[in-house]
PDB file of N, CA and C and ligand atoms in Angstrom:
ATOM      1  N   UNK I  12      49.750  87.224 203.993  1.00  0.00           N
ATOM      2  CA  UNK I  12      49.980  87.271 205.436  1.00  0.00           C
ATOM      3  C   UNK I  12      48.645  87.395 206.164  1.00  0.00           C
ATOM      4  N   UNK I  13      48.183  86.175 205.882  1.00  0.00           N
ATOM      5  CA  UNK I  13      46.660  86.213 206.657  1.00  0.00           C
ATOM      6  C   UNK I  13      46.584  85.484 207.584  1.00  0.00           C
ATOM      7  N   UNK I  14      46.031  85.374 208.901  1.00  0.00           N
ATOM      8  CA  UNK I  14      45.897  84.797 209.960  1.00  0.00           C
ATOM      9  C   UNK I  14      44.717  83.750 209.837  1.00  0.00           C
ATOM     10  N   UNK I  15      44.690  82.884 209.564  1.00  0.00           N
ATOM     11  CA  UNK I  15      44.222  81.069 209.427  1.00  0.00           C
ATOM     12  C   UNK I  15      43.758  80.190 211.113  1.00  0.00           C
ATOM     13  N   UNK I  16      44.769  80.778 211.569  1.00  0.00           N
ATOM     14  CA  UNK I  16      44.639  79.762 212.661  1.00  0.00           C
ATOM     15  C   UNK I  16      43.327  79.826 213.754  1.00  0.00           C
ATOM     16  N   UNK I  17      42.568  81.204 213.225  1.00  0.00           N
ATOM     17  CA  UNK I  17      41.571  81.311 214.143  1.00  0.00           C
ATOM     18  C   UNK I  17      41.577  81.294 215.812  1.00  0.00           C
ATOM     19  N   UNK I  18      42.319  82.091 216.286  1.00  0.00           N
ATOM     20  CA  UNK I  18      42.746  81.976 217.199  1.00  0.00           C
ATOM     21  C   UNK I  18      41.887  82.274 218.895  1.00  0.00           C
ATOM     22  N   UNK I  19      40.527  82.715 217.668  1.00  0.00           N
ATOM     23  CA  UNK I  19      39.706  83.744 219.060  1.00  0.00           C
ATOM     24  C   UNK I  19      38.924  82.297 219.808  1.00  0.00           C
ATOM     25  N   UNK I  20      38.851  80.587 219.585  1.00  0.00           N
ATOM     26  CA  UNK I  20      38.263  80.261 219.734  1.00  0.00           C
ATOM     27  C   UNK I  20      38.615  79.022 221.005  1.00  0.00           C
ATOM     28  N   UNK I  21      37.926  79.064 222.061  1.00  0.00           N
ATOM     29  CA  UNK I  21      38.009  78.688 222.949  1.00  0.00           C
ATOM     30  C   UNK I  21      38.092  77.201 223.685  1.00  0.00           C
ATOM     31  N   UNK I  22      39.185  76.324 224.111  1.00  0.00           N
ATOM     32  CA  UNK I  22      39.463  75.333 224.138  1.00  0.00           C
ATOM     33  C   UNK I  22      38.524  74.901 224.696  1.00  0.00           C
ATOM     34  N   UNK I  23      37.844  74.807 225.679  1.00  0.00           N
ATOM     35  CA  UNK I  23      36.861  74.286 226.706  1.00  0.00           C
ATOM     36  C   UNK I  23      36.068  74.794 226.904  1.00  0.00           C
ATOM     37  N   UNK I  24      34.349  74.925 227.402  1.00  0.00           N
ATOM     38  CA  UNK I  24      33.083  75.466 226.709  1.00  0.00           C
ATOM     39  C   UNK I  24      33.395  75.950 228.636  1.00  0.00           C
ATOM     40  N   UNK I  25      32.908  77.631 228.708  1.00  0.00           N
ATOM     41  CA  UNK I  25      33.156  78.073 230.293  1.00  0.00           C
ATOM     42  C   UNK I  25      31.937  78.231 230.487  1.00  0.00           C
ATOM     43  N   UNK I  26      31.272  77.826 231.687  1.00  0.00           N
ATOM     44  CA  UNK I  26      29.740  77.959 232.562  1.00  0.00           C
ATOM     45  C   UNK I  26      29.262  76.615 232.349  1.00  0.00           C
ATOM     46  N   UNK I  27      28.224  76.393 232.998  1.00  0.00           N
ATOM     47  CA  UNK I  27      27.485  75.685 233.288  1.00  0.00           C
ATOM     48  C   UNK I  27      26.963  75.226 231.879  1.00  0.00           C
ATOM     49  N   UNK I  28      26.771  74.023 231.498  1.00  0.00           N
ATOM     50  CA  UNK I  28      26.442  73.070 230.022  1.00  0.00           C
ATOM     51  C   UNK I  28      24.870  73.338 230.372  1.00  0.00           C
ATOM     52  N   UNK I  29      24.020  73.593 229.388  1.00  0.00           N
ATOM     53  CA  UNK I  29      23.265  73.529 229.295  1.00  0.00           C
ATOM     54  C   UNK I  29      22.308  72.338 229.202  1.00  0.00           C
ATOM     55  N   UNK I  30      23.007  70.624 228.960  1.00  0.00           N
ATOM     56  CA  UNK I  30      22.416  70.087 229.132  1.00  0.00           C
ATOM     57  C   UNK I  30      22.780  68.989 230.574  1.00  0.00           C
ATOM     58  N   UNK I  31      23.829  69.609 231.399  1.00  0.00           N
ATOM     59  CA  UNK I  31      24.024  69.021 232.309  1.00  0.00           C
ATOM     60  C   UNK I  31      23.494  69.756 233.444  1.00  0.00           C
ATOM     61  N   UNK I  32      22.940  68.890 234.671  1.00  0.00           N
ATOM     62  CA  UNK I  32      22.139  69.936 235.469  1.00  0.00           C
ATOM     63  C   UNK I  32      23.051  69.827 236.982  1.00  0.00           C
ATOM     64  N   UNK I  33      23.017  71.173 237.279  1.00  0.00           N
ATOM     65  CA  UNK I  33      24.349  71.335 238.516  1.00  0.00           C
ATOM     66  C   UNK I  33      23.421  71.052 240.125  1.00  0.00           C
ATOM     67  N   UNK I  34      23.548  70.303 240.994  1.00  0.00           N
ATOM     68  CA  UNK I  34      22.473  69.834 242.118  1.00  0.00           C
ATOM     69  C   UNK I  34      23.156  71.114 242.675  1.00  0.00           C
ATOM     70  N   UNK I  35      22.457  71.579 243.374  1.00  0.00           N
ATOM     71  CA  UNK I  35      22.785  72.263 244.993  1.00  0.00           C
ATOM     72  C   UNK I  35      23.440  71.915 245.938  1.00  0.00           C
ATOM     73  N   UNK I  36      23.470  71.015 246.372  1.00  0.00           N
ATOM     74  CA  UNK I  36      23.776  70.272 247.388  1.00  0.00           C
ATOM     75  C   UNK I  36      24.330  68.922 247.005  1.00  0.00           C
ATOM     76  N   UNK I  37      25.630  68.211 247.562  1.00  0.00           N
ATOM     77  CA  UNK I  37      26.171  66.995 246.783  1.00  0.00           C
ATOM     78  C   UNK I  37      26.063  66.036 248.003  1.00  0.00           C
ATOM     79  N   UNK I  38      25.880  64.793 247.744  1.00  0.00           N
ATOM     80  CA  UNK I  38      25.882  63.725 248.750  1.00  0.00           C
ATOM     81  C   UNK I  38      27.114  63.080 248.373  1.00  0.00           C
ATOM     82  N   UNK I  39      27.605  62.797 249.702  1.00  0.00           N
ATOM     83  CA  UNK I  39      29.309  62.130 249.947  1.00  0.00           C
ATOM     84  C   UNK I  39      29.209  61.172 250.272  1.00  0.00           C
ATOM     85  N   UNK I  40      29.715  60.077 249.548  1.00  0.00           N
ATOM     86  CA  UNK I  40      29.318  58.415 250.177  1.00  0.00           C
ATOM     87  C   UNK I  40      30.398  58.267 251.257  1.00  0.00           C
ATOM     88  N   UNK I  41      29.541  57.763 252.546  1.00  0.00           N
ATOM     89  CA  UNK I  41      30.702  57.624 253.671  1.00  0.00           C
ATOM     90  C   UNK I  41      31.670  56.768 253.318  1.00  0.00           C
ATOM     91  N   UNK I  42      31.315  56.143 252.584  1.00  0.00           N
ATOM     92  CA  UNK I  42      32.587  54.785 252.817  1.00  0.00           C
ATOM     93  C   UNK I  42      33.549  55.362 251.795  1.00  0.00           C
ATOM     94  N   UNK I  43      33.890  55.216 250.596  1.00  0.00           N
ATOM     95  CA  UNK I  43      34.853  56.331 249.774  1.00  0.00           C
ATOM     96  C   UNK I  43      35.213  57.601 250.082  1.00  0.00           C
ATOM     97  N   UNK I  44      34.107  58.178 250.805  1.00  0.00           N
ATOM     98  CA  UNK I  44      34.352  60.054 250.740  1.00  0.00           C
ATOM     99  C   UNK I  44      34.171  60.606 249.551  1.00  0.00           C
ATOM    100  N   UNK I  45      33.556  59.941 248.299  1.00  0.00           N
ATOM    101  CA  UNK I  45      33.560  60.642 247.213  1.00  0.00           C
ATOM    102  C   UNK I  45      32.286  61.114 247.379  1.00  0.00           C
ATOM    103  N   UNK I  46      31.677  61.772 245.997  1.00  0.00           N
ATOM    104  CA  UNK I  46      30.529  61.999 245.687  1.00  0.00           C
ATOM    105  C   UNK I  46      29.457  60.726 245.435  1.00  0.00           C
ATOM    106  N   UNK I  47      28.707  60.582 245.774  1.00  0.00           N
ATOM    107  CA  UNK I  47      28.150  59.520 245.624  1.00  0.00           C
ATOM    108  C   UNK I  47      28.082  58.650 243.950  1.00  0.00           C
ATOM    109  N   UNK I  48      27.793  60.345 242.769  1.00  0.00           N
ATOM    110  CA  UNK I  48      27.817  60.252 241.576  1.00  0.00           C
ATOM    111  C   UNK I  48      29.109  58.847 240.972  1.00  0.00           C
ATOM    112  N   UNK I  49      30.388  59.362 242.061  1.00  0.00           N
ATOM    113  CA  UNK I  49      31.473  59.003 241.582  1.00  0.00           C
ATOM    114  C   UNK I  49      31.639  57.125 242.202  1.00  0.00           C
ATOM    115  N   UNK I  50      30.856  56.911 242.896  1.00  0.00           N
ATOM    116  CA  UNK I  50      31.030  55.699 243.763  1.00  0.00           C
ATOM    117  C   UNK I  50      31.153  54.580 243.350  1.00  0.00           C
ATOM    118  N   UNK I  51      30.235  54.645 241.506  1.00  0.00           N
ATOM    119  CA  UNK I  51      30.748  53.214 240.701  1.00  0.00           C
ATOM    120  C   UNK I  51      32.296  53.129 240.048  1.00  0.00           C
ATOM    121  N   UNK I  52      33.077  54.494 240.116  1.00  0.00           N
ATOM    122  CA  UNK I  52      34.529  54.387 240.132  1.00  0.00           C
ATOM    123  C   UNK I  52      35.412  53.706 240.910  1.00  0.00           C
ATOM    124  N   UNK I  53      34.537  53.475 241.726  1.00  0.00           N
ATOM    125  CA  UNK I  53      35.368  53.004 243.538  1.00  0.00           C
ATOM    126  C   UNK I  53      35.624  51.993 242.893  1.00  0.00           C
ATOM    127  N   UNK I  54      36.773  51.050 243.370  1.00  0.00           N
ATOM    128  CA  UNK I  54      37.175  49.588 243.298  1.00  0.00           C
ATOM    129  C   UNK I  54      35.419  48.685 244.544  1.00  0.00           C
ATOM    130  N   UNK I  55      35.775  49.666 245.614  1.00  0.00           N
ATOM    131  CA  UNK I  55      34.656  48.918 246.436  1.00  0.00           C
ATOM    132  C   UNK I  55      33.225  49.492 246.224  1.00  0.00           C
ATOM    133  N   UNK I  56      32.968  49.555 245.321  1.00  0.00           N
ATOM    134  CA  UNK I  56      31.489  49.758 244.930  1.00  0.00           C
ATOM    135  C   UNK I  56      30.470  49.143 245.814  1.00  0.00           C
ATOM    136  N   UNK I  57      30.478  48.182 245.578  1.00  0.00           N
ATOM    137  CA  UNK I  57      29.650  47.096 246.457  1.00  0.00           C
ATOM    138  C   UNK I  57      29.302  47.794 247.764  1.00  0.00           C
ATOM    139  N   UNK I  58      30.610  48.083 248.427  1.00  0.00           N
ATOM    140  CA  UNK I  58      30.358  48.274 249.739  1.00  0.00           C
ATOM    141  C   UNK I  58      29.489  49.510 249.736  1.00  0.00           C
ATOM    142  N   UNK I  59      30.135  50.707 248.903  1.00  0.00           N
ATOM    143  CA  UNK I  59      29.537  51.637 248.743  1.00  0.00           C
ATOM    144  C   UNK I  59      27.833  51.869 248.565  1.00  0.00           C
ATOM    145  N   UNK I  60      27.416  51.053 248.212  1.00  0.00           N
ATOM    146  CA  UNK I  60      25.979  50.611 247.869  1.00  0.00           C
ATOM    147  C   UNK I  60      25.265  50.258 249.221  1.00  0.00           C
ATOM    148  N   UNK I  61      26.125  49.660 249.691  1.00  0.00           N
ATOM    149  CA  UNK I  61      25.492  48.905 251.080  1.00  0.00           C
ATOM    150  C   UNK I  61      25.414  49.821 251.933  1.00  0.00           C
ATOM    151  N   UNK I  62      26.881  51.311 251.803  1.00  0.00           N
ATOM    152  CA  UNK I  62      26.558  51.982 252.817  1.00  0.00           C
ATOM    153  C   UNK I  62      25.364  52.992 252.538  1.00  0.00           C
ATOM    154  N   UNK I  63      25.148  52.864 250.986  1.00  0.00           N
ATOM    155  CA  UNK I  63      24.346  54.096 251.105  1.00  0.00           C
ATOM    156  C   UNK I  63      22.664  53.542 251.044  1.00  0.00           C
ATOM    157  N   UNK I  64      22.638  52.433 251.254  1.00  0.00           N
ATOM    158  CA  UNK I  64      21.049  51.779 251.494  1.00  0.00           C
ATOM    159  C   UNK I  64      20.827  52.241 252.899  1.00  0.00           C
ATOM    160  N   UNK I  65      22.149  52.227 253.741  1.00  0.00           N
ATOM    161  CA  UNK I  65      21.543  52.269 254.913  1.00  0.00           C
ATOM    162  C   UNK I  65      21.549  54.084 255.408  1.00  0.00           C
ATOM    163  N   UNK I  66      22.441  54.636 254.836  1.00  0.00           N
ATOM    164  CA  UNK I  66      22.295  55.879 255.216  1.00  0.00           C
ATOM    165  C   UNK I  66      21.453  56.602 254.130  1.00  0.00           C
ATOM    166  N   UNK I  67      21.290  56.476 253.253  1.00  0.00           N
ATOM    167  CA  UNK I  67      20.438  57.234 252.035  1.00  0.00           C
ATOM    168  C   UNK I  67      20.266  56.613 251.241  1.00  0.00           C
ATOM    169  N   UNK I  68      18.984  56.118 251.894  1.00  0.00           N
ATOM    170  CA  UNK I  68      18.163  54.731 251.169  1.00  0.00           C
ATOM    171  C   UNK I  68      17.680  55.527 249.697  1.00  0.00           C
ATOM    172  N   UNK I  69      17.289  57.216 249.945  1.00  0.00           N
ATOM    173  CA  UNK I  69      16.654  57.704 248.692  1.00  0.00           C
ATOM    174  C   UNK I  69      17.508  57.723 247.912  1.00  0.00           C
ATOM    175  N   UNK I  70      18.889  58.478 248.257  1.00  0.00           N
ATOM    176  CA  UNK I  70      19.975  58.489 246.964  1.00  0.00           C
ATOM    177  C   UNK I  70      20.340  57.035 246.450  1.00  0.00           C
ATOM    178  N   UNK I  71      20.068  56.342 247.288  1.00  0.00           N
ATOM    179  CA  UNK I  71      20.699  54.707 246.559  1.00  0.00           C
ATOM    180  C   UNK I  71      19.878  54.376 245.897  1.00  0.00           C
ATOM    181  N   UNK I  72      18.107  54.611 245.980  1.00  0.00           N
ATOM    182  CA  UNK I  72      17.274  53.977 244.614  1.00  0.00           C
ATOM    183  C   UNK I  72      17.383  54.895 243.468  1.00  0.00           C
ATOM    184  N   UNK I  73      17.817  55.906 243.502  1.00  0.00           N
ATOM    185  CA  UNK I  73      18.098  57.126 242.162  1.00  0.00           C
ATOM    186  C   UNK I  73      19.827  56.156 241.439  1.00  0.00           C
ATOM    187  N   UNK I  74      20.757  56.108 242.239  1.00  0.00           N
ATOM    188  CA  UNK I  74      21.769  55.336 242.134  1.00  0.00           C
ATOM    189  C   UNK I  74      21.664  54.380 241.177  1.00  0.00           C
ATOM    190  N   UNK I  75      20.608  53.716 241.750  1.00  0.00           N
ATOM    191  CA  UNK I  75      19.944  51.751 241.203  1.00  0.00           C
ATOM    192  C   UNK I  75      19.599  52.084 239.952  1.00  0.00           C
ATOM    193  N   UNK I  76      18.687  52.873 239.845  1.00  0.00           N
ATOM    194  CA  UNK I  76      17.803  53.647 238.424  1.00  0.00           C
ATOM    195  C   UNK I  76      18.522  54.066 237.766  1.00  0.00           C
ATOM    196  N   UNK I  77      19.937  55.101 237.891  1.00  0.00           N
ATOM    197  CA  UNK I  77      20.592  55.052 236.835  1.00  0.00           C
ATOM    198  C   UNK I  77      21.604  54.242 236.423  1.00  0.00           C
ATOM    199  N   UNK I  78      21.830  53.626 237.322  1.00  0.00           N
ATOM    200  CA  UNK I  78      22.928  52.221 236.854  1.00  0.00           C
ATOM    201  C   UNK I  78      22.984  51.708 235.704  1.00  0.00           C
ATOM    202  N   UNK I  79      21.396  51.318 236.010  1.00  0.00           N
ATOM    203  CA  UNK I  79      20.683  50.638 234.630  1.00  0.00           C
ATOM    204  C   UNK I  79      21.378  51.216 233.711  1.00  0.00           C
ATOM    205  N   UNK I  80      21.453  52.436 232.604  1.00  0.00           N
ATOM    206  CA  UNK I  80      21.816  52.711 232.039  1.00  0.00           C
ATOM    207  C   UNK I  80      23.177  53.340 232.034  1.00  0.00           C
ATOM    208  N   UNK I  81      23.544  53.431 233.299  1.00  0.00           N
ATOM    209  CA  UNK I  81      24.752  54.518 233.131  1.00  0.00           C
ATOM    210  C   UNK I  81      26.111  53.133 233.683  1.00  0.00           C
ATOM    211  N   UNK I  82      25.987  51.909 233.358  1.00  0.00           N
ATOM    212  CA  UNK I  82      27.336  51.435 233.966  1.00  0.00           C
ATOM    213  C   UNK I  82      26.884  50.320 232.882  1.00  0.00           C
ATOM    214  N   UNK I  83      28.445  50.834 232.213  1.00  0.00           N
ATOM    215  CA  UNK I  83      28.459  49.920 231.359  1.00  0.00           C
ATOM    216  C   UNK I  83      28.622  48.042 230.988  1.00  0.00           C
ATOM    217  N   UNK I  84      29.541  48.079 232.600  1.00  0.00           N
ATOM    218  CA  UNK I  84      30.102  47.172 233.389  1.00  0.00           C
ATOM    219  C   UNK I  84      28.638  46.151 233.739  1.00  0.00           C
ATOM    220  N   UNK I  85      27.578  46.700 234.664  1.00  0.00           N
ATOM    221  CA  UNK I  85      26.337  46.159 234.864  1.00  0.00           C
ATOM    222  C   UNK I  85      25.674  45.795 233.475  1.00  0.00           C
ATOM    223  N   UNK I  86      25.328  46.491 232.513  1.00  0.00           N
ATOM    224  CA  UNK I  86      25.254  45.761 231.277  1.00  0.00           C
ATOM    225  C   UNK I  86      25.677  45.004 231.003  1.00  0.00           C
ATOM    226  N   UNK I  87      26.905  44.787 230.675  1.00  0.00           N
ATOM    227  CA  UNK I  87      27.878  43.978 230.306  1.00  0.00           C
ATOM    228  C   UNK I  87      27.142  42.380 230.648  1.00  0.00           C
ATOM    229  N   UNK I  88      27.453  42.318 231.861  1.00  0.00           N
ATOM    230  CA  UNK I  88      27.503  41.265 232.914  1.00  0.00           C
ATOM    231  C   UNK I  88      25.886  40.784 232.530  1.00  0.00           C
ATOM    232  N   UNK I  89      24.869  41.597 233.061  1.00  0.00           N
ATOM    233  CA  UNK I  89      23.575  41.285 233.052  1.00  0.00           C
ATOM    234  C   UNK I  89      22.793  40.601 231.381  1.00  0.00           C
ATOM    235  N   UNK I  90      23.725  41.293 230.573  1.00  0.00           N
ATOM    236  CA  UNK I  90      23.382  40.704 229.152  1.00  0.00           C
ATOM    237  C   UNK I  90      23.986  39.272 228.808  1.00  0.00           C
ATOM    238  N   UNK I  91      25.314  39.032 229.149  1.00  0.00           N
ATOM    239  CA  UNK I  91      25.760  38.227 228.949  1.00  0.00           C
ATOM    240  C   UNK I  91      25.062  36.805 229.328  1.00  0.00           C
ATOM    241  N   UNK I  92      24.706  36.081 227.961  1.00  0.00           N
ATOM    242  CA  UNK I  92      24.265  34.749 228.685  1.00  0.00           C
ATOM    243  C   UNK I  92      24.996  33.829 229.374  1.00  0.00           C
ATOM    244  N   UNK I  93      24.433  33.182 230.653  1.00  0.00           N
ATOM    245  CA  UNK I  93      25.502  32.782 231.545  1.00  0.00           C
ATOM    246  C   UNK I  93      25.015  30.507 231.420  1.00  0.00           C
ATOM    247  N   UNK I  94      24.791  30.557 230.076  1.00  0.00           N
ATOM    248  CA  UNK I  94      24.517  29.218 229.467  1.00  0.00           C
ATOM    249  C   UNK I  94      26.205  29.032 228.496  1.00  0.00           C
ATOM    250  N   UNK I  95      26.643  29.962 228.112  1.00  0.00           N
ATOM    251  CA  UNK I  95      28.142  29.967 227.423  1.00  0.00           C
ATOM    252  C   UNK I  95      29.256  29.705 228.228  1.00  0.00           C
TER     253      UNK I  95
HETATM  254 ZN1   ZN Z  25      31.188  55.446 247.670  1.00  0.00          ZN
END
């Protein structure tokens, strides 16, 4: 009658991840209302981009810079040779 199941151990890691970094302050893309982070979720991305060149030209080149790597979708597309 021994207890196996280990029970003391915790479904979901609580506080702040150590390798994710928490901003202070969040920028809201006008045109969605989301977080800006969240804006390549949008169906209207595009637009989203456009609004934020013009209102936060700085957050949109940080945006651009991680695209590169962080959308898989833009890969996709940009690798694909368009001779096939
Ligand atoms: Zn947006």
């Amino acid at each position: 009658m021994s207890d196996t199941t280990g029970g003391g151990k915790p479904p979901l890691p609580i506080g702040p991840l150590p390798r994710v970094s928490y901003p202070i302050t969040v920028q809201y893309c006008g045109n969605c209302t989301m977080p800006i982070e969240y804006c390549e979720y949008y169906p209207e991305y595009e637009k989203c981009k456009q609004w934020l060149e013009k209102n936060l030209p700085t957050e949109f080149e940080k945006v651009m810079k991680l695209g590169k790597y962080g959308s898989p979708y833009n890969n996709f597309i940009e690798v694909r040779p368009s001779f096939l």
